[in-house]
Coordinates of C-alpha atoms in Angstrom, one line a residue:
X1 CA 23.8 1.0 7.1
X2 CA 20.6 3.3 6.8
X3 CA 18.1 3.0 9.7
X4 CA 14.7 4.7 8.0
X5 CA 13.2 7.2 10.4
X6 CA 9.9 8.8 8.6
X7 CA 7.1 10.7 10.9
X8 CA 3.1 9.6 10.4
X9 CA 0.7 11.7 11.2
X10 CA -2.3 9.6 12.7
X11 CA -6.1 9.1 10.5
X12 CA -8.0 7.6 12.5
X13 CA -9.5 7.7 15.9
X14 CA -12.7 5.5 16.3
X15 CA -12.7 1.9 15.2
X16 CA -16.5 2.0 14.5
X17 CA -15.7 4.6 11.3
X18 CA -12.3 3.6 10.6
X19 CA -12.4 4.1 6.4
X20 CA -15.8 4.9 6.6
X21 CA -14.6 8.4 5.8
X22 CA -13.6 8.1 2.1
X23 CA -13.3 11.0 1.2
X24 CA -13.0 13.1 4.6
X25 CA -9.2 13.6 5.0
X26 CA -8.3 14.5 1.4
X27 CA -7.4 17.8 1.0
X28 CA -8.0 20.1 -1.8
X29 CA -4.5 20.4 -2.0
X30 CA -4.4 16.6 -2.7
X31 CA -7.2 16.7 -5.4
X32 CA -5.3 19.7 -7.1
X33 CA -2.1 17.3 -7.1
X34 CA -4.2 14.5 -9.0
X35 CA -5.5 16.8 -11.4
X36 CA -2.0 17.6 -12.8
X37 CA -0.9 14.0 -12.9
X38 CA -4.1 13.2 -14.8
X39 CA -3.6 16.3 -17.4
X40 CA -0.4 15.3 -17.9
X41 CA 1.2 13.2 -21.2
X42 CA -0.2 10.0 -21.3
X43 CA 2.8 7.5 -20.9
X44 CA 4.4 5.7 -24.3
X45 CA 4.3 2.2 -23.9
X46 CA 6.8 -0.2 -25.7
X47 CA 4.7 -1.6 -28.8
X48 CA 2.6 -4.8 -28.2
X49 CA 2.6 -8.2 -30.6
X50 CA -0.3 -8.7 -32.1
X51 CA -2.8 -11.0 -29.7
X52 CA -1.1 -9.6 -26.6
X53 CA -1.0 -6.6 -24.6
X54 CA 0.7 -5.4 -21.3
X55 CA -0.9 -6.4 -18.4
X56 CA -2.2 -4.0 -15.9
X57 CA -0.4 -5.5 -13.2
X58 CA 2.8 -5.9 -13.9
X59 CA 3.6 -4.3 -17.6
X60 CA 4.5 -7.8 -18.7
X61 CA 2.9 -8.9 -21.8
X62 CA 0.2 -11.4 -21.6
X63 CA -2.5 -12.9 -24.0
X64 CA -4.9 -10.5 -25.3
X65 CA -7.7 -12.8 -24.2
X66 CA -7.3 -11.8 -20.6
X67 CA -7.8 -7.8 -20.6
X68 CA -10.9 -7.7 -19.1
X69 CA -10.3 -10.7 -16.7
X70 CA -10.7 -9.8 -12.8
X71 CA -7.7 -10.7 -10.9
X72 CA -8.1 -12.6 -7.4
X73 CA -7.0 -11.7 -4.5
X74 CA -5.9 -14.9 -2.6
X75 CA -5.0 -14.5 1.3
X76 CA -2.3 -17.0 2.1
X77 CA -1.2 -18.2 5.3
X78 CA 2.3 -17.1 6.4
X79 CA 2.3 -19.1 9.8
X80 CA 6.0 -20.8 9.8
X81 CA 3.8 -23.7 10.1
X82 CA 2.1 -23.3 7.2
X83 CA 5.4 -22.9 4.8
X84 CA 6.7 -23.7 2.1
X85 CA 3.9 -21.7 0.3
X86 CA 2.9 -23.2 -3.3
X87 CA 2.4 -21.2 -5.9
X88 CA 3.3 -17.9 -5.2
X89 CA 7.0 -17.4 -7.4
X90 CA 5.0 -18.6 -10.9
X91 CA 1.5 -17.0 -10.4
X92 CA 2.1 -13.8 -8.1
X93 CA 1.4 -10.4 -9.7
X94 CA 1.6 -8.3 -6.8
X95 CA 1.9 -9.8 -3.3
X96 CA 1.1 -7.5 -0.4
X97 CA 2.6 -8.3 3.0
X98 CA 1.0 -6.4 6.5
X99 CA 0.4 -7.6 9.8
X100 CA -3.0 -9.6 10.6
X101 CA -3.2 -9.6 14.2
X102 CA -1.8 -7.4 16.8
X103 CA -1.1 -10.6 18.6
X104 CA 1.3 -13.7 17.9
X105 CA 4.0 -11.0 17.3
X106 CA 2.5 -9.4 15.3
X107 CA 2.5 -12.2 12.8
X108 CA 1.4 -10.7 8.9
X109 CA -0.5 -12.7 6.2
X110 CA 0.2 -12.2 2.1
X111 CA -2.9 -10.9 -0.3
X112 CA -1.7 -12.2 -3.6
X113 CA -3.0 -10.8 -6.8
X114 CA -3.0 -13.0 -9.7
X115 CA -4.4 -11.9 -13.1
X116 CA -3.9 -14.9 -15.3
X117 CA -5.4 -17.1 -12.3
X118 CA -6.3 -20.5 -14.7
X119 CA -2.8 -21.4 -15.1
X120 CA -3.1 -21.9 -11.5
X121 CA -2.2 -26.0 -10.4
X122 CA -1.7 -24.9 -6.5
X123 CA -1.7 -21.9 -4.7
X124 CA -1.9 -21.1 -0.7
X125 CA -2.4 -22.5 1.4
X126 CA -5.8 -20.5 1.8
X127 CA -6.9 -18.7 5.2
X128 CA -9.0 -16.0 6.6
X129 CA -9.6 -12.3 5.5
X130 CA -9.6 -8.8 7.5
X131 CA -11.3 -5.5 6.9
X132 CA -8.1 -4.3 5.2
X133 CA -7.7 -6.9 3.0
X134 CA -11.2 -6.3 1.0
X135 CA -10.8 -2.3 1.2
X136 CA -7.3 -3.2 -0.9
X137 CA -8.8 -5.6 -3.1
X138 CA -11.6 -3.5 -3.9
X139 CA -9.1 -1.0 -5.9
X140 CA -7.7 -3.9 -8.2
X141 CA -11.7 -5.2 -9.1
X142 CA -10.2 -8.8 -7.4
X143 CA -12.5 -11.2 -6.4
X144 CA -11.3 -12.2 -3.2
X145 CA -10.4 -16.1 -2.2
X146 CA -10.4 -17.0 1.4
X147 CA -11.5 -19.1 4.2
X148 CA -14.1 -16.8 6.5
X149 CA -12.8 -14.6 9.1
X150 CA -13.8 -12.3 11.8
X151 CA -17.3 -11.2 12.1
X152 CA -15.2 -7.4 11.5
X153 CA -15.7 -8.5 7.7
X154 CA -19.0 -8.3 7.3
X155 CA -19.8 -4.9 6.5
X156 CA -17.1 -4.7 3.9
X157 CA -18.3 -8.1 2.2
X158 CA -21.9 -6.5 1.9
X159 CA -20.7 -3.6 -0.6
X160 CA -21.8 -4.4 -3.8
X161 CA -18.2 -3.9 -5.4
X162 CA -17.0 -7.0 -3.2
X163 CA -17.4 -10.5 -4.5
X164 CA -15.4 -13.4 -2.8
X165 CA -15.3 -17.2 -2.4
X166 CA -14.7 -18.7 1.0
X167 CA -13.7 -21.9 2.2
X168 CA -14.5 -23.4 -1.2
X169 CA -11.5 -24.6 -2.3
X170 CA -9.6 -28.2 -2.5
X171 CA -8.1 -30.0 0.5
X172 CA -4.9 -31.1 0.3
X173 CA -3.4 -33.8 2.5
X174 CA 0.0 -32.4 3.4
X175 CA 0.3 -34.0 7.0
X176 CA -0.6 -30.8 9.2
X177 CA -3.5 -29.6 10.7
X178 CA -6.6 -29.4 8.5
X179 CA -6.3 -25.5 8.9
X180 CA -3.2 -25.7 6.8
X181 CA -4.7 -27.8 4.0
X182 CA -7.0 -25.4 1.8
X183 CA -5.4 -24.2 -1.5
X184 CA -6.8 -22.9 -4.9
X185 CA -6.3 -25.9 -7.3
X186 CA -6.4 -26.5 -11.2
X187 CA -10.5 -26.3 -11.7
X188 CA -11.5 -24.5 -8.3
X189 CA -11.8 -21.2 -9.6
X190 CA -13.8 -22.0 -12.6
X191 CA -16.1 -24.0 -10.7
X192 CA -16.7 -21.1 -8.2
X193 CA -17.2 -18.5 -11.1
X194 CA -20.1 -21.2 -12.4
X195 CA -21.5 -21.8 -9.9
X196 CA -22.4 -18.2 -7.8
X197 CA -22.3 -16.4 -11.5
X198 CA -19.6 -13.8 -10.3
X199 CA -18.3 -12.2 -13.2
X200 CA -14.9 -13.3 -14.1
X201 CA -14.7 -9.8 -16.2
X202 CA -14.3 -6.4 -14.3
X203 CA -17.6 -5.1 -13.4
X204 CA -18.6 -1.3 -13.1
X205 CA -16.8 -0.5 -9.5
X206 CA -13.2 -1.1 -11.6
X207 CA -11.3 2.1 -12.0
X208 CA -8.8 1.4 -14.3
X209 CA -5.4 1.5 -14.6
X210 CA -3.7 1.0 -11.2
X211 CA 0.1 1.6 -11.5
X212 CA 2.4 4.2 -13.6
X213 CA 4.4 2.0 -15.6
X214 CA 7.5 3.1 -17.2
X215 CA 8.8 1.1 -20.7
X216 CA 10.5 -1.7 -20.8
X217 CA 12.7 0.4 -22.8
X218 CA 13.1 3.1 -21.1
X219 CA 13.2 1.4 -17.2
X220 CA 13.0 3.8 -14.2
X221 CA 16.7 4.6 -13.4
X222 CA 16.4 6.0 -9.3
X223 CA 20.1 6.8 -9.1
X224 CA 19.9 10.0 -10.8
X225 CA 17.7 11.1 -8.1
X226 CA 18.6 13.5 -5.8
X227 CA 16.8 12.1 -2.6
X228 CA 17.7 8.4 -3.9
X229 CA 20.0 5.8 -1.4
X230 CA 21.6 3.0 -1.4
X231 CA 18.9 0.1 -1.8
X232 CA 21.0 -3.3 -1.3
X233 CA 18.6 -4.9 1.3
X234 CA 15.5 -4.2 3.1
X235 CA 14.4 -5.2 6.7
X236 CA 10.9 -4.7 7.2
X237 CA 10.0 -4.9 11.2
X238 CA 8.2 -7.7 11.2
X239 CA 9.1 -9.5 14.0
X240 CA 6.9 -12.9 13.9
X241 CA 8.9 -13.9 10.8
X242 CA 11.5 -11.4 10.2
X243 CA 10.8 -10.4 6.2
X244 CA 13.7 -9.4 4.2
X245 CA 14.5 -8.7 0.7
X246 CA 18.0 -8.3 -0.5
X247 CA 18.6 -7.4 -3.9
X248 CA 20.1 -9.6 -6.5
X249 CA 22.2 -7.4 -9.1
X250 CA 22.5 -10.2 -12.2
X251 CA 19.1 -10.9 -11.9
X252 CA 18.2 -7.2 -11.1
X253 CA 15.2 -8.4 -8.9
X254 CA 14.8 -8.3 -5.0
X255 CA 14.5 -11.9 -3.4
X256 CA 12.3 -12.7 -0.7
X257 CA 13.4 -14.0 3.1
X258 CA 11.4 -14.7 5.8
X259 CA 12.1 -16.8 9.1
X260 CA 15.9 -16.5 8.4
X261 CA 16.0 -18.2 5.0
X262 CA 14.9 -17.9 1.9
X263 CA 11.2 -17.8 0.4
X264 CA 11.3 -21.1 -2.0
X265 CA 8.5 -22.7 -3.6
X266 CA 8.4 -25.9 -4.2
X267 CA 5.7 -26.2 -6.8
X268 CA 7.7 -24.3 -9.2
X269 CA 11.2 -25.6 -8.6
X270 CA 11.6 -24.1 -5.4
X271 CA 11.9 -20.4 -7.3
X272 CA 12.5 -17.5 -4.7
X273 CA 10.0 -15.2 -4.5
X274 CA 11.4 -12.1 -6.0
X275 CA 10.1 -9.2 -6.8
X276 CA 11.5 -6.3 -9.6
X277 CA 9.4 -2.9 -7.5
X278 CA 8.8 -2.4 -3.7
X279 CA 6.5 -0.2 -2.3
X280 CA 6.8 0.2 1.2
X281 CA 4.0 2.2 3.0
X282 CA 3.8 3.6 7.0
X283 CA 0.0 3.2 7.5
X284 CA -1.7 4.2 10.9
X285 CA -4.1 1.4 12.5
X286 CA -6.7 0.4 15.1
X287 CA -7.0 -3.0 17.0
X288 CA -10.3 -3.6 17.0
X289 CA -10.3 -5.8 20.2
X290 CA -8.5 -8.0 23.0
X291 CA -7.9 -11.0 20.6
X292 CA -5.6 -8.9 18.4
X293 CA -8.0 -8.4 15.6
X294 CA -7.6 -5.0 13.5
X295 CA -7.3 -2.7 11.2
X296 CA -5.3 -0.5 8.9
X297 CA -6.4 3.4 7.9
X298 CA -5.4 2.8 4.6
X299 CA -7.7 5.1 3.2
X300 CA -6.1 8.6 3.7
X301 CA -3.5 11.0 2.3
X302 CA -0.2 11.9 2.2
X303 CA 1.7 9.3 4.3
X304 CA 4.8 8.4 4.1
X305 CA 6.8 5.3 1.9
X306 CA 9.1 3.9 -0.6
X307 CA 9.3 3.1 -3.2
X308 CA 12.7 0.7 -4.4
X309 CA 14.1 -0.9 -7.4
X310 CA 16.9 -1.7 -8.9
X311 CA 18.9 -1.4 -5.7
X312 CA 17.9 2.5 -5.0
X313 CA 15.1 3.5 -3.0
X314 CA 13.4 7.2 -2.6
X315 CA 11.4 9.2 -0.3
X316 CA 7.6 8.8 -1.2
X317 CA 4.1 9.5 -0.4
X318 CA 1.0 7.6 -0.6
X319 CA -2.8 8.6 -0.8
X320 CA -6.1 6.0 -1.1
X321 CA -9.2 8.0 -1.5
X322 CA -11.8 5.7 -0.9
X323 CA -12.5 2.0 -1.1
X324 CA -12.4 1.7 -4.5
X325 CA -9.9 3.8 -5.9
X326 CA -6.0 3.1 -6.2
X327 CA -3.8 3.8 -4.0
X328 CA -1.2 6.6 -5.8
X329 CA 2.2 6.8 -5.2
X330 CA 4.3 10.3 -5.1
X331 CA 7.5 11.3 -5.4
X332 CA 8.4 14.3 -3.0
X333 CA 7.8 16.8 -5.8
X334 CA 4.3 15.7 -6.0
X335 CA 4.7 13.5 -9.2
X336 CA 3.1 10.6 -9.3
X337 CA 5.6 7.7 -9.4
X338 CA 6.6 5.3 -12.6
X339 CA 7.3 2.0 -11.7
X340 CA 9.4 -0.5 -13.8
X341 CA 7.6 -4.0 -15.1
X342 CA 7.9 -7.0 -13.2
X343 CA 6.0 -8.5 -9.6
X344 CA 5.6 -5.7 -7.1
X345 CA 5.9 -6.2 -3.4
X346 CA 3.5 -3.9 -1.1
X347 CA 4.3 -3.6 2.4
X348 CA 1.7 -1.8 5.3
X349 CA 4.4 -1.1 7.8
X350 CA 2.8 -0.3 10.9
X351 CA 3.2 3.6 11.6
X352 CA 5.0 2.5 15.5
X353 CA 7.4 0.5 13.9
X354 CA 8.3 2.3 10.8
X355 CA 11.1 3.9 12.4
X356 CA 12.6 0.4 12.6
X357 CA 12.6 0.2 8.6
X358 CA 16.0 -0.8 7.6
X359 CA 16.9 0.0 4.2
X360 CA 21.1 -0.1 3.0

């Protein structure tokens, strides 16, 4: 067994300018490492059919009809209460994973990115968004779908590159509380595109590509690496509902755990979430006040991470210059990572507890 021990250096100190300073912490050093990954040789993709082409988000080929459609960005309970989740094993692109509240054990909530988000029938169920949730959605273009949230939220929702529906979505009776009944049904998106007139097409704030892909035919490979270890499992230190992926070698893909058992969904056969990438990142944060409310200084440089596939992980870094802009992912050269195609898992570890990482 490997327990992860990584230092953070803290980027943040006042919760009144927390990401407010875009562009304040990176370096020139960081810039100069950007400029050689952007000179470099534009990656060879595997060749597309005709009427399709590989999405951004995963590499995967999907109609060509979609290219310009926005993702959303969904924020799904992950309460025990609120499982099973629907949805997420068929229509998750990326899923992200990070603690909501300082309280409640530090209980986390998923953002789920879905491109191809009409072939939706249900997803959620639906709840509230934090500061960090619209500072990451705001790299991927996603429109964001939740149920309010803290008044903390207003100043991100009034940038003009944020568009979101809230608490406009379809009840469904499930027996629980009426806090646990909101999900994003066939027709619900549509209808909210009509009717506020928020482009369903990426608007001028997008910044293009997010990830590195590598070809399906020529798949990252970590274990020639000479910083790479062992990848069978990974226990995040989560400890509201213990999240845990372990790695499933004929499928080649890392299945999903939380609350000692697996992640099944029940809309799509009860599928386990699994995931083909990982990227694990230690981010710094702030709680904002007594009621556990807070948030993550995910915009900086140079912190530390994983990334993991294909049961290998390696050392990495990760920078975020401002609100808009992808987050970039390093190896410890300074190269900016390649990713294989398939879901990707994100994970904001909590800088305090990232010494609790357990990857083996």
């Amino acid at each position: 067994m490997l327990t992860v021990t990584c230092s953070f250096a803290a980027c943040g100190k006042d919760a009144d300018t927390v990401n407010d300073q875009v562009t304040a912490d990176v370096t020139a050093d960081d810039n100069a490492a950007a400029d050689t990954v952007t000179e470099a040789e534009e990656d060879v993709q595997d060749d597309a059919p005709e009427g399709f082409y590989h999405s951004e988000l995963t590499n995967e080929l999907i109609d060509e009809s979609l290219k310009d459609q926005r993702p959303i960005a969904a924020m799904v309970d992950n309460e025990l209460y609120a499982l099973p989740h629907y949805g997420l094993s068929e229509n998750a692109d990326v899923v992200y994973e990070m603690m909501n509240s300082t309280a409640n054990g530090r209980i986390t909530r998923f953002m789920v990115l879905v491109k191809d988000w009409e072939k939706i029938e249900q997803l959620g169920s639906i709840r509230s968004v934090r500061p960090t949730n619209l500072i990451l959605a705001a790299e991927w273009n996603a429109v964001v779908c939740h149920d309010g949230g803290p008044f903390y939220i207003d100043e991100y929702l009034a940038h003009p590159w944020t568009d979101h529906f809230s608490g406009t979505f379809s009840r469904v009776n499930n027996g629980k509380p009426r806090e646990y009944t909101e999900y994003i049904v066939s027709g619900d998106l549509d209808r909210n595109f009509s009717s506020t007139g928020v482009s369903t097409t990426y608007t001028q704030y997008y910044e293009g590509a997010h990830y590195k892909f590598a070809s399906e035919s020529e798949p990252v490979d970590l274990s020639s690496a000479s910083d790479a270890i062992e990848a069978a499992s990974v226990d995040l230190p989560f400890p509201h509902n213990g999240s845990y992926l372990e790695y499933d070698e004929s499928e080649q893909v890392y299945k999903y755990s939380e609350y000692g058992k697996a992640h099944v969904d029940p809309g799509n056969d009860n599928a386990q979430l699994a995931f083909k990438n990982l990227l694990l990142q230690s981010c710094d944060f702030e709680q904002l006040d007594e009621h556990g409310y807070m948030i993550y200084n995910c915009i900086a440089s140079n912190q530390d991470g994983y990334y993991v596939t294909n049961g290998e992980a390696i050392p990495i870094t990760w920078t975020k210059t401002t609100e808009t802009s992808p987050t970039r992912y390093y190896d410890m050269s300074g190269n900016e990572i390649k990713i294989n195609t398939g879901k990707t898992y994100v994970a904001l570890v909590p800088s305090d507890s990232w010494d609790e990482l357990e990857i083996k």
